[in-house]
Amino acid sequence: MVEPDELSQELQGLYCPPIDPALFMAILMDYDLSMPAEVGALRDTLNELKTSALDQENLPFDPTGTTNTRNLQDANLPESLSWSPLDNIDVNDCDENDNNQNGGHDARLRYTFLGMTSDDKVYNLISMFPSVPRHQAERILEECHGSLSRAMEVLLNLAFIDETQIARGSAQETPAEAAAMSQALAPRSIDGFQADESQTKKSRKKNKKRNQQLRRDATSSQALNTPSVNKWEMGKKDIDFISIRASVLLRENVASTYHENSMSLCATIRALAIAYAPRDIGELDDDDAIIPQVAELSHKYAAIPETTIAGLLRISNNEIIAADELAEALAQGPVLNSLSDIITFTSAPLVLDPEETTVAASAENFVETSSDMDYGQAAAAANAHFALRSNAFAQASQAARRARSNPLYNGASAYYREIGNEQRQLAMRHLATASDRLVDRQSSQYDLDLHGVTVPNAIRISRERVNAWWHSLGELKHIRGGGKHVHGGFKIVVGVGNHSRDGAARIGPAVYRMLESEGWKVECDRGVLLVTGHRR
């Protein structure tokens, strides 16, 4: 049996060219080369594309889009098909300038309209391209030295570029806006010569001449009502929108990223957020200021990953209002797991791993029995759930990449992302249990050692232990003039930050701010906090 890699190279050498290698690789991703049935289906698809590509290569180039008309015998057009400005024009005559510069080309492919004034040529260009302003048509015609055929080639290329940019930038539109724009946009370029498909088929059987006239009339009447959209003004507004809210970034960097992402607002915001996002949400455990902001925005925009939201907060300098506006603009784009609410799984859920199946099936048992675990068991369970979470998110990313060619993978991506979030919740619960066991092992009744725990768990444990110590004092806490001279206080060992990533203390400042905000009297020393009482 041939290996998939060898078979892929063999097929690429057989079909490329005429098939483009990028198109070949995109089609190859949708088939499993280890299955003979799918290999046969792949060969059938490639054979059809190869035949179509060879047929297109054999066709002569037509810059005007009027192939059916120019393929008639002897190239003699009936008078009924001529336009009013072209009644006295001989289509068979070739432009002398074109013949001098391109004498080796077929005269039927390099012609212009003799006997026309510059105004007539501009009028015909505007008729064929209604969205082009008159001054632009005049300038292009002047640059082409009065050659109408060359001017049409330039305008066709510009129209194709505009359509491509609109297609790439449509990701930031909502479905309602996309539907409205699809009704408002007039056909451009070669599409401007085509009428409705059903109407064209019926008319073609009856009369070709009347069909061509109807297509020209329909194109002209529809194009007159087309609103002109200035893409550069829209791009400037998008760049200003991002630059004002992403105060950490320079406007030049925002503009560069905007053009790299095909002038798409949501794609630019996503790229900037991912560039500044942490690799894993666990990296934020030491930053207690950003954690509640991430939680708030994640609850509001459940479809956006937490790491992306953290990146939005970082580029907005932790201003939650600016990050909220960026997240709202990002949520209007095509989020990978946005279809999870409308997809119903009727079959059994996908199995990521036998170990994960066991964990998912007995999640409640894990939660109930986590209080009976020791430190080693709880830490091992937390690490296992973190690994399953990473595996699920990796599966979600892989499915999201495949969804670009097959939208059905969006449902699989949403399912894997949900599994990843569930595993993260279980991992955080076991991590809290492991933190409790570690603190119990290295603390006593009147002191608390927080070495080895994360900032959120340190804040939680400190709050619980200080309250428990205060209630255990009984009447001693009400003795006038007492304080630490009577009960000695409650000591919390927070460390000086030698084990932190950059050598800066994180647990101490966070715990101190929590105690101060809740009304405790706290004395600070190097690596130690002493709670002496509560303010009345």
Coordinates of C-alpha atoms in Angstrom, one line a residue:
M1 CA 0.0 0.0 0.0
V2 CA 1.3 3.4 -1.0
E3 CA 2.1 5.8 1.9
P4 CA 0.0 9.0 2.1
D5 CA 3.0 11.3 1.6
E6 CA 4.2 9.4 -1.5
L7 CA 0.7 9.3 -2.9
S8 CA 0.3 13.1 -2.3
Q9 CA 3.5 13.8 -4.1
E10 CA 2.5 11.5 -7.0
L11 CA -0.9 13.2 -7.4
Q12 CA 0.7 16.7 -7.2
G13 CA 3.1 15.8 -10.0
L14 CA 0.2 14.4 -12.0
Y15 CA -2.2 17.3 -11.7
C16 CA 0.0 20.4 -11.0
P17 CA 0.0 22.1 -13.4
P18 CA -2.6 22.9 -14.7
I19 CA -4.2 22.9 -11.2
D20 CA -2.7 25.5 -8.9
P21 CA -0.6 23.8 -6.1
A22 CA -2.3 25.9 -3.4
L23 CA -5.8 24.7 -4.6
F24 CA -4.4 21.2 -4.8
M25 CA -3.3 21.2 -1.1
A26 CA -6.6 22.8 0.0
I27 CA -8.6 20.0 -1.7
L28 CA -6.2 17.3 -0.4
M29 CA -6.9 18.4 3.3
D30 CA -10.5 17.2 2.8
Y31 CA -9.6 13.6 2.0
D32 CA -8.1 10.7 3.9
L33 CA -5.4 9.2 1.7
S34 CA -5.3 6.1 3.8
M35 CA -8.8 5.1 2.6
P36 CA -9.1 3.8 -1.0
A37 CA -12.6 5.1 -1.4
E38 CA -11.6 8.7 -0.6
V39 CA -8.6 8.4 -2.8
G40 CA -10.9 7.5 -5.7
A41 CA -13.2 10.4 -4.9
L42 CA -10.1 12.7 -4.8
R43 CA -9.0 11.5 -8.2
D44 CA -12.5 12.1 -9.7
T45 CA -12.5 15.7 -8.3
L46 CA -9.0 16.4 -9.6
N47 CA -9.8 15.0 -13.0
E48 CA -12.8 17.3 -13.3
L49 CA -10.7 20.3 -12.2
K50 CA -7.9 19.4 -14.6
T51 CA -10.3 19.1 -17.5
S52 CA -11.8 22.4 -16.7
A53 CA -8.4 24.1 -16.3
L54 CA -7.2 22.8 -19.7
D55 CA -10.4 24.0 -21.4
Q56 CA -9.9 27.5 -19.9
E57 CA -6.3 27.6 -21.0
N58 CA -7.3 26.9 -24.6
L59 CA -9.8 29.8 -24.7
P60 CA -8.5 33.1 -26.1
F61 CA -8.2 36.1 -23.8
D62 CA -11.2 38.5 -24.0
P63 CA -10.7 41.7 -22.1
T64 CA -14.2 43.0 -22.8
G65 CA -16.2 40.2 -21.5
T66 CA -18.2 39.9 -24.7
T67 CA -17.0 36.5 -25.7
N68 CA -20.3 35.2 -27.2
T69 CA -20.6 38.3 -29.4
R70 CA -17.0 38.2 -30.7
N71 CA -17.1 34.5 -31.5
L72 CA -19.7 35.0 -34.2
Q73 CA -18.8 34.1 -37.8
D74 CA -16.7 36.9 -39.5
A75 CA -17.2 39.1 -36.4
N76 CA -20.1 41.0 -38.1
L77 CA -22.5 42.3 -35.5
P78 CA -26.2 42.9 -36.5
E79 CA -27.4 46.4 -36.3
S80 CA -30.0 45.5 -33.6
L81 CA -27.2 44.7 -31.2
S82 CA -25.3 48.0 -31.6
W83 CA -25.4 50.7 -28.9
S84 CA -26.5 54.2 -29.7
P85 CA -23.0 55.7 -29.4
L86 CA -21.6 52.9 -31.5
D87 CA -23.9 53.0 -34.5
N88 CA -21.3 54.3 -36.8
I89 CA -18.4 52.2 -35.6
D90 CA -16.7 49.4 -37.4
V91 CA -15.9 46.7 -34.8
N92 CA -13.5 44.8 -37.2
D93 CA -11.1 47.8 -37.5
C94 CA -8.1 47.6 -35.2
D95 CA -6.4 50.4 -33.4
E96 CA -3.3 51.5 -35.1
N97 CA -1.4 52.1 -31.9
D98 CA -2.3 48.6 -30.7
N99 CA -1.1 47.1 -34.0
N100 CA 2.2 49.0 -33.8
Q101 CA 2.9 47.9 -30.3
N102 CA 1.4 44.4 -30.4
G103 CA 1.7 43.3 -34.0
G104 CA 2.2 39.7 -33.1
H105 CA -1.2 39.3 -31.4
D106 CA -4.5 38.3 -33.0
A107 CA -6.2 41.4 -34.4
R108 CA -9.5 40.2 -33.1
L109 CA -8.2 40.4 -29.5
R110 CA -6.4 43.8 -29.8
Y111 CA -9.0 46.1 -31.3
T112 CA -10.4 49.5 -30.3
F113 CA -13.3 51.6 -31.6
L114 CA -12.2 54.0 -34.4
G115 CA -14.1 57.1 -35.2
M116 CA -15.0 57.8 -31.5
T117 CA -14.2 61.0 -29.7
S118 CA -12.8 61.0 -26.2
D119 CA -16.2 61.8 -24.7
D120 CA -17.8 58.8 -26.5
K121 CA -15.1 56.5 -25.1
V122 CA -15.5 57.9 -21.6
Y123 CA -19.3 57.5 -21.9
N124 CA -19.0 53.9 -22.9
L125 CA -16.5 53.2 -20.0
I126 CA -19.0 54.7 -17.5
S127 CA -21.8 52.6 -19.1
M128 CA -19.8 49.4 -18.6
F129 CA -18.4 50.4 -15.1
P130 CA -21.1 52.6 -13.4
S131 CA -19.2 52.7 -10.1
V132 CA -16.2 54.5 -11.7
P133 CA -16.4 58.3 -11.5
R134 CA -16.1 60.3 -14.7
H135 CA -12.8 61.9 -13.8
Q136 CA -11.2 58.5 -13.1
A137 CA -12.4 57.1 -16.4
E138 CA -10.9 60.1 -18.2
R139 CA -7.6 59.8 -16.4
I140 CA -7.4 56.0 -17.1
L141 CA -8.2 56.6 -20.8
E142 CA -5.6 59.3 -21.0
E143 CA -3.0 57.0 -19.5
C144 CA -3.9 54.3 -22.0
H145 CA -3.3 56.8 -24.9
G146 CA -6.9 56.8 -25.9
S147 CA -7.1 53.0 -26.3
L148 CA -10.5 51.8 -25.2
S149 CA -9.6 48.2 -25.0
R150 CA -6.7 48.9 -22.7
A151 CA -8.8 51.2 -20.5
M152 CA -11.3 48.3 -20.1
E153 CA -8.6 45.9 -19.1
V154 CA -7.4 48.4 -16.4
L155 CA -10.9 48.9 -15.1
L156 CA -11.6 45.1 -15.1
N157 CA -8.5 44.6 -12.9
L158 CA -9.5 47.3 -10.5
A159 CA -13.0 45.9 -10.3
F160 CA -11.6 42.5 -9.5
I161 CA -9.4 43.9 -6.8
D162 CA -12.4 45.7 -5.2
E163 CA -14.5 42.5 -5.2
T164 CA -11.7 40.6 -3.6
Q165 CA -11.3 43.2 -0.8
I166 CA -15.0 43.2 -0.2
A167 CA -15.1 39.4 0.0
R168 CA -12.2 39.4 2.5
G169 CA -13.6 42.3 4.6
S170 CA -17.1 40.9 4.8
A171 CA -16.1 38.9 7.9
Q172 CA -16.8 41.9 10.1
E173 CA -20.4 42.3 8.9
T174 CA -23.4 40.8 10.7
P175 CA -25.6 38.4 8.8
A176 CA -28.3 41.1 8.5
E177 CA -25.8 43.6 7.1
A178 CA -24.4 41.1 4.7
A179 CA -27.9 40.3 3.3
A180 CA -28.6 44.0 2.9
M181 CA -25.3 44.7 1.2
S182 CA -25.8 41.7 -1.2
Q183 CA -29.1 43.2 -2.3
A184 CA -27.6 46.7 -2.7
L185 CA -24.3 45.8 -4.5
A186 CA -24.5 45.9 -8.2
P187 CA -22.6 43.3 -10.3
R188 CA -19.2 44.6 -11.5
S189 CA -16.5 43.6 -13.9
I190 CA -17.5 40.6 -16.1
D191 CA -20.4 39.9 -13.9
G192 CA -22.0 43.2 -15.1
F193 CA -22.7 41.5 -18.5
Q194 CA -24.6 38.7 -16.9
A195 CA -28.3 38.7 -16.0
D196 CA -30.1 36.5 -13.6
E197 CA -29.2 32.8 -14.3
S198 CA -32.7 31.5 -14.6
Q199 CA -33.7 34.4 -16.9
T200 CA -30.6 33.9 -19.0
K201 CA -31.3 30.2 -19.6
K202 CA -34.9 30.9 -20.7
S203 CA -33.9 33.8 -22.9
R204 CA -31.0 32.0 -24.5
K205 CA -33.3 29.4 -25.9
K206 CA -35.6 32.0 -27.4
N207 CA -33.4 34.7 -28.8
K208 CA -29.7 35.6 -28.2
K209 CA -30.1 39.1 -29.4
R210 CA -32.9 40.0 -27.1
N211 CA -31.1 38.3 -24.2
Q212 CA -28.0 40.5 -24.6
Q213 CA -30.1 43.6 -24.8
L214 CA -32.0 42.7 -21.6
R215 CA -28.7 42.0 -19.8
R216 CA -27.4 45.5 -20.7
D217 CA -30.6 47.2 -19.6
A218 CA -30.8 45.3 -16.3
T219 CA -27.1 46.0 -15.5
S220 CA -27.5 49.7 -16.3
S221 CA -30.7 50.2 -14.3
Q222 CA -29.4 48.3 -11.2
A223 CA -26.0 50.1 -11.3
L224 CA -27.6 53.5 -11.2
N225 CA -28.9 52.9 -7.7
T226 CA -25.6 51.5 -6.4
P227 CA -24.3 53.5 -3.4
S228 CA -20.6 54.4 -3.7
V229 CA -18.5 53.1 -0.8
N230 CA -15.2 54.7 0.0
K231 CA -13.0 51.9 1.3
W232 CA -10.2 54.1 2.3
E233 CA -12.4 56.2 4.5
M234 CA -13.8 53.1 6.1
G235 CA -10.3 51.8 6.6
K236 CA -9.3 55.1 8.3
K237 CA -12.3 54.8 10.6
D238 CA -11.4 51.3 11.6
I239 CA -7.8 52.2 12.3
D240 CA -8.9 55.1 14.4
F241 CA -11.4 52.9 16.3
I242 CA -8.6 50.4 17.2
S243 CA -5.9 53.0 17.9
I244 CA -8.0 55.0 20.3
R245 CA -8.9 52.0 22.4
A246 CA -5.6 50.1 22.1
S247 CA -3.6 52.8 23.8
V248 CA -0.5 50.6 24.2
L249 CA 0.0 50.2 20.5
L250 CA 1.3 52.7 18.0
R251 CA -1.0 53.8 15.2
E252 CA 1.5 52.8 12.6
N253 CA 1.5 49.2 14.0
V254 CA -2.2 49.1 14.0
A255 CA -2.4 50.3 10.4
S256 CA 0.2 47.8 9.3
T257 CA -1.7 44.9 10.9
Y258 CA -5.0 46.2 9.5
H259 CA -3.6 46.0 5.9
E260 CA -2.0 42.6 6.5
N261 CA -5.4 41.3 7.5
S262 CA -7.1 42.4 4.3
M263 CA -8.6 45.6 5.8
S264 CA -10.9 43.5 8.1
L265 CA -11.7 45.1 11.5
C266 CA -12.5 41.9 13.4
A267 CA -9.5 40.1 11.9
T268 CA -7.2 42.9 12.9
I269 CA -8.5 43.0 16.5
R270 CA -8.1 39.3 16.8
A271 CA -4.5 39.3 15.4
L272 CA -3.5 42.1 17.8
A273 CA -5.1 40.4 20.8
I274 CA -3.5 37.1 20.1
A275 CA -0.1 38.7 19.7
Y276 CA -0.4 40.1 23.2
A277 CA -2.3 37.2 24.8
P278 CA -0.7 34.8 27.2
R279 CA 0.0 31.3 26.0
D280 CA -2.1 29.9 28.8
I281 CA -4.7 31.4 31.0
G282 CA -2.8 30.0 34.0
E283 CA -0.1 32.7 33.5
L284 CA -2.6 35.2 34.8
D285 CA -2.8 33.6 38.2
D286 CA -0.1 36.0 39.5
D287 CA -1.9 39.1 38.3
D288 CA -4.8 39.6 40.6
A289 CA -5.8 42.9 38.9
I290 CA -6.6 41.4 35.5
I291 CA -8.3 38.2 36.7
P292 CA -11.7 39.8 37.6
Q293 CA -11.7 41.8 34.4
V294 CA -11.1 38.7 32.3
A295 CA -13.9 36.9 34.2
E296 CA -16.3 39.7 33.7
L297 CA -15.7 40.0 29.9
S298 CA -15.6 36.2 29.5
H299 CA -19.1 36.0 31.1
K300 CA -20.3 38.7 28.7
Y301 CA -18.6 37.3 25.6
A302 CA -18.6 33.6 26.1
A303 CA -17.7 32.9 22.5
I304 CA -14.3 34.6 22.8
P305 CA -11.5 32.6 24.4
E306 CA -10.2 33.9 27.7
T307 CA -6.6 34.2 26.4
T308 CA -7.9 36.5 23.6
I309 CA -9.8 38.6 26.2
A310 CA -6.6 38.9 28.2
G311 CA -4.8 40.1 25.1
L312 CA -7.5 42.8 24.6
L313 CA -7.0 44.0 28.2
R314 CA -3.3 44.2 27.7
I315 CA -3.4 46.2 24.5
S316 CA -6.0 48.5 26.1
N317 CA -3.8 49.1 29.2
N318 CA -6.3 47.2 31.4
E319 CA -9.0 49.7 30.7
I320 CA -12.1 47.5 30.8
I321 CA -14.4 49.9 28.9
A322 CA -12.0 50.1 25.9
A323 CA -11.5 46.3 26.0
D324 CA -15.2 45.8 26.2
E325 CA -15.7 47.9 23.0
L326 CA -13.0 45.9 21.2
A327 CA -14.5 42.6 22.3
E328 CA -17.9 43.8 21.1
A329 CA -16.5 44.5 17.6
L330 CA -14.7 41.2 17.7
A331 CA -17.8 39.3 18.7
Q332 CA -19.6 40.7 15.6
G333 CA -17.2 38.7 13.4
P334 CA -17.2 35.0 12.5
V335 CA -16.4 33.4 15.9
L336 CA -15.3 29.8 15.5
N337 CA -17.7 28.4 18.2
S338 CA -20.6 30.7 17.5
L339 CA -22.6 27.9 15.8
S340 CA -22.6 25.7 18.9
D341 CA -26.0 26.9 20.0
I342 CA -27.7 25.9 16.7
I343 CA -25.9 22.6 16.2
T344 CA -27.5 19.5 17.8
F345 CA -25.5 16.4 18.2
T346 CA -27.7 13.3 17.7
S347 CA -24.9 10.8 17.8
A348 CA -22.6 9.9 20.7
P349 CA -20.1 12.6 21.6
L350 CA -16.6 12.4 20.2
V351 CA -14.1 10.7 22.4
L352 CA -10.9 12.6 22.9
D353 CA -9.1 10.1 25.0
P354 CA -10.1 7.0 27.1
E355 CA -8.8 8.8 30.2
E356 CA -10.9 11.9 29.4
T357 CA -14.0 9.8 28.9
T358 CA -13.5 8.3 32.4
V359 CA -13.0 11.8 33.9
A360 CA -16.0 13.3 32.1
A361 CA -18.3 10.5 33.1
S362 CA -17.3 10.7 36.8
A363 CA -16.8 14.5 37.1
E364 CA -19.2 14.7 40.0
N365 CA -17.5 11.9 41.9
F366 CA -14.2 13.8 41.5
V367 CA -15.8 16.9 43.0
E368 CA -17.3 15.1 45.9
T369 CA -14.2 13.1 46.8
S370 CA -11.7 15.9 46.3
S371 CA -11.9 16.9 49.9
D372 CA -10.6 13.4 50.9
M373 CA -7.5 13.7 48.8
D374 CA -4.1 14.5 50.1
Y375 CA -1.7 17.0 48.5
G376 CA -0.1 14.6 46.1
Q377 CA -3.4 13.1 44.8
A378 CA -5.0 16.6 44.4
A379 CA -1.9 18.0 42.5
A380 CA -1.8 14.9 40.2
A381 CA -5.6 15.2 39.5
A382 CA -5.1 19.0 38.7
N383 CA -2.2 18.3 36.4
A384 CA -4.2 15.6 34.6
H385 CA -7.2 17.9 34.1
F386 CA -4.9 20.7 32.8
A387 CA -3.4 18.2 30.3
L388 CA -6.9 17.2 29.1
R389 CA -7.8 20.9 28.8
S390 CA -4.8 21.6 26.7
N391 CA -5.5 18.5 24.5
A392 CA -9.1 19.6 24.0
F393 CA -8.2 23.2 23.1
A394 CA -5.6 21.8 20.6
Q395 CA -8.4 19.6 19.1
A396 CA -10.6 22.7 18.9
S397 CA -7.9 24.7 17.1
Q398 CA -7.3 21.9 14.6
A399 CA -11.1 21.6 13.9
A400 CA -11.3 25.4 13.5
R401 CA -8.5 25.3 10.8
R402 CA -10.4 22.6 9.0
A403 CA -13.6 24.6 9.2
R404 CA -12.1 27.1 6.7
S405 CA -12.7 24.5 4.0
N406 CA -15.6 22.6 5.6
P407 CA -18.0 24.6 7.8
L408 CA -19.2 21.4 9.5
Y409 CA -16.0 21.4 11.6
N410 CA -17.3 24.5 13.4
G411 CA -19.5 22.2 15.5
A412 CA -16.6 19.9 16.4
S413 CA -14.5 23.0 17.4
A414 CA -17.3 24.2 19.7
Y415 CA -17.6 20.8 21.3
Y416 CA -13.9 20.5 22.0
R417 CA -13.8 24.0 23.4
E418 CA -16.7 23.1 25.8
I419 CA -14.8 20.0 26.9
G420 CA -11.7 22.2 27.5
N421 CA -13.6 24.7 29.7
E422 CA -15.1 21.8 31.7
Q423 CA -11.6 20.3 32.3
R424 CA -10.3 23.7 33.3
Q425 CA -13.0 24.1 36.0
L426 CA -12.2 20.6 37.3
A427 CA -8.5 21.4 37.3
M428 CA -9.0 24.7 39.3
R429 CA -11.1 22.8 41.9
H430 CA -8.3 20.2 42.4
L431 CA -5.7 23.0 42.4
A432 CA -7.6 24.7 45.3
T433 CA -7.7 21.4 47.2
A434 CA -4.0 20.8 46.7
S435 CA -3.3 24.4 47.9
D436 CA -5.3 23.8 51.0
R437 CA -3.4 20.5 51.8
L438 CA 0.0 22.2 51.1
V439 CA -0.8 25.1 53.5
D440 CA -2.2 22.8 56.2
R441 CA 1.1 20.8 56.0
Q442 CA 3.4 23.9 56.5
S443 CA 1.2 26.0 58.9
S444 CA 0.1 26.0 62.5
Q445 CA -2.9 27.4 64.5
Y446 CA -1.5 30.9 64.8
D447 CA 0.6 31.3 61.7
L448 CA 0.0 30.7 58.0
D449 CA 2.6 29.9 55.4
L450 CA 1.5 30.6 51.8
H451 CA 4.7 29.5 50.0
G452 CA 3.9 27.4 46.9
V453 CA 0.3 28.5 46.2
T454 CA -1.1 30.8 43.5
V455 CA -2.3 34.4 44.2
P456 CA -6.0 33.6 44.0
N457 CA -5.7 30.7 46.3
A458 CA -3.5 32.7 48.7
I459 CA -6.2 35.4 48.9
R460 CA -8.9 32.8 49.5
I461 CA -7.0 30.8 52.1
S462 CA -5.9 34.0 54.0
R463 CA -9.5 35.3 54.2
E464 CA -10.7 31.9 55.5
R465 CA -7.9 31.4 58.1
V466 CA -8.0 34.9 59.4
N467 CA -11.7 34.8 60.0
A468 CA -11.5 31.4 61.6
W469 CA -8.7 32.7 63.9
W470 CA -10.6 35.8 64.9
H471 CA -13.7 33.8 65.8
S472 CA -11.7 31.3 67.8
L473 CA -10.5 34.1 70.2
G474 CA -13.9 34.4 71.8
E475 CA -14.0 37.2 74.5
L476 CA -10.3 38.0 74.1
K477 CA -10.9 40.0 71.0
H478 CA -13.1 42.4 73.0
I479 CA -10.7 43.2 75.8
R480 CA -9.9 46.9 75.9
G481 CA -6.2 47.7 75.4
G482 CA -5.6 44.1 74.3
G483 CA -4.6 43.5 70.8
K484 CA -1.5 41.5 70.0
H485 CA -0.3 41.9 73.6
V486 CA -3.1 39.6 74.6
H487 CA -3.5 37.1 71.8
G488 CA -0.3 37.6 70.0
G489 CA -1.8 38.2 66.5
F490 CA -2.0 36.0 63.5
K491 CA 1.1 35.8 61.4
I492 CA 1.0 35.2 57.6
V493 CA 4.2 34.2 55.8
V494 CA 4.0 35.6 52.3
G495 CA 7.6 35.6 51.2
V496 CA 9.6 38.3 49.4
G497 CA 9.2 37.1 45.8
N498 CA 12.4 35.1 45.3
H499 CA 10.5 32.3 43.7
S500 CA 8.4 34.6 41.4
R501 CA 9.0 34.8 37.7
D502 CA 10.7 38.3 37.8
G503 CA 11.7 38.3 41.4
A504 CA 8.9 40.6 42.5
A505 CA 6.6 39.8 45.3
R506 CA 3.0 39.0 44.3
I507 CA 1.3 37.2 47.1
G508 CA 2.2 39.7 49.8
P509 CA 0.8 42.9 48.1
A510 CA -2.4 41.0 47.0
V511 CA -3.1 39.6 50.5
Y512 CA -2.3 42.9 52.2
R513 CA -4.8 44.8 49.9
M514 CA -7.5 42.2 50.6
L515 CA -7.0 42.5 54.4
E516 CA -7.0 46.3 54.3
S517 CA -10.1 46.4 52.2
E518 CA -12.0 44.1 54.7
G519 CA -11.1 46.2 57.7
W520 CA -8.2 44.2 59.3
K521 CA -5.4 45.8 61.2
V522 CA -2.2 44.6 59.5
E523 CA 1.5 45.2 60.3
C524 CA 4.0 44.6 57.5
D525 CA 7.5 43.2 57.9
R526 CA 9.9 41.6 55.4
G527 CA 8.0 38.6 53.9
V528 CA 5.5 38.5 56.9
L529 CA 2.1 40.1 57.6
L530 CA 0.8 40.3 61.2
V531 CA -2.9 40.6 61.7
T532 CA -3.6 42.3 65.1
G533 CA -7.3 42.9 65.0
H534 CA -10.3 44.3 63.2
R535 CA -11.4 47.9 63.0
R536 CA -14.6 48.8 64.7

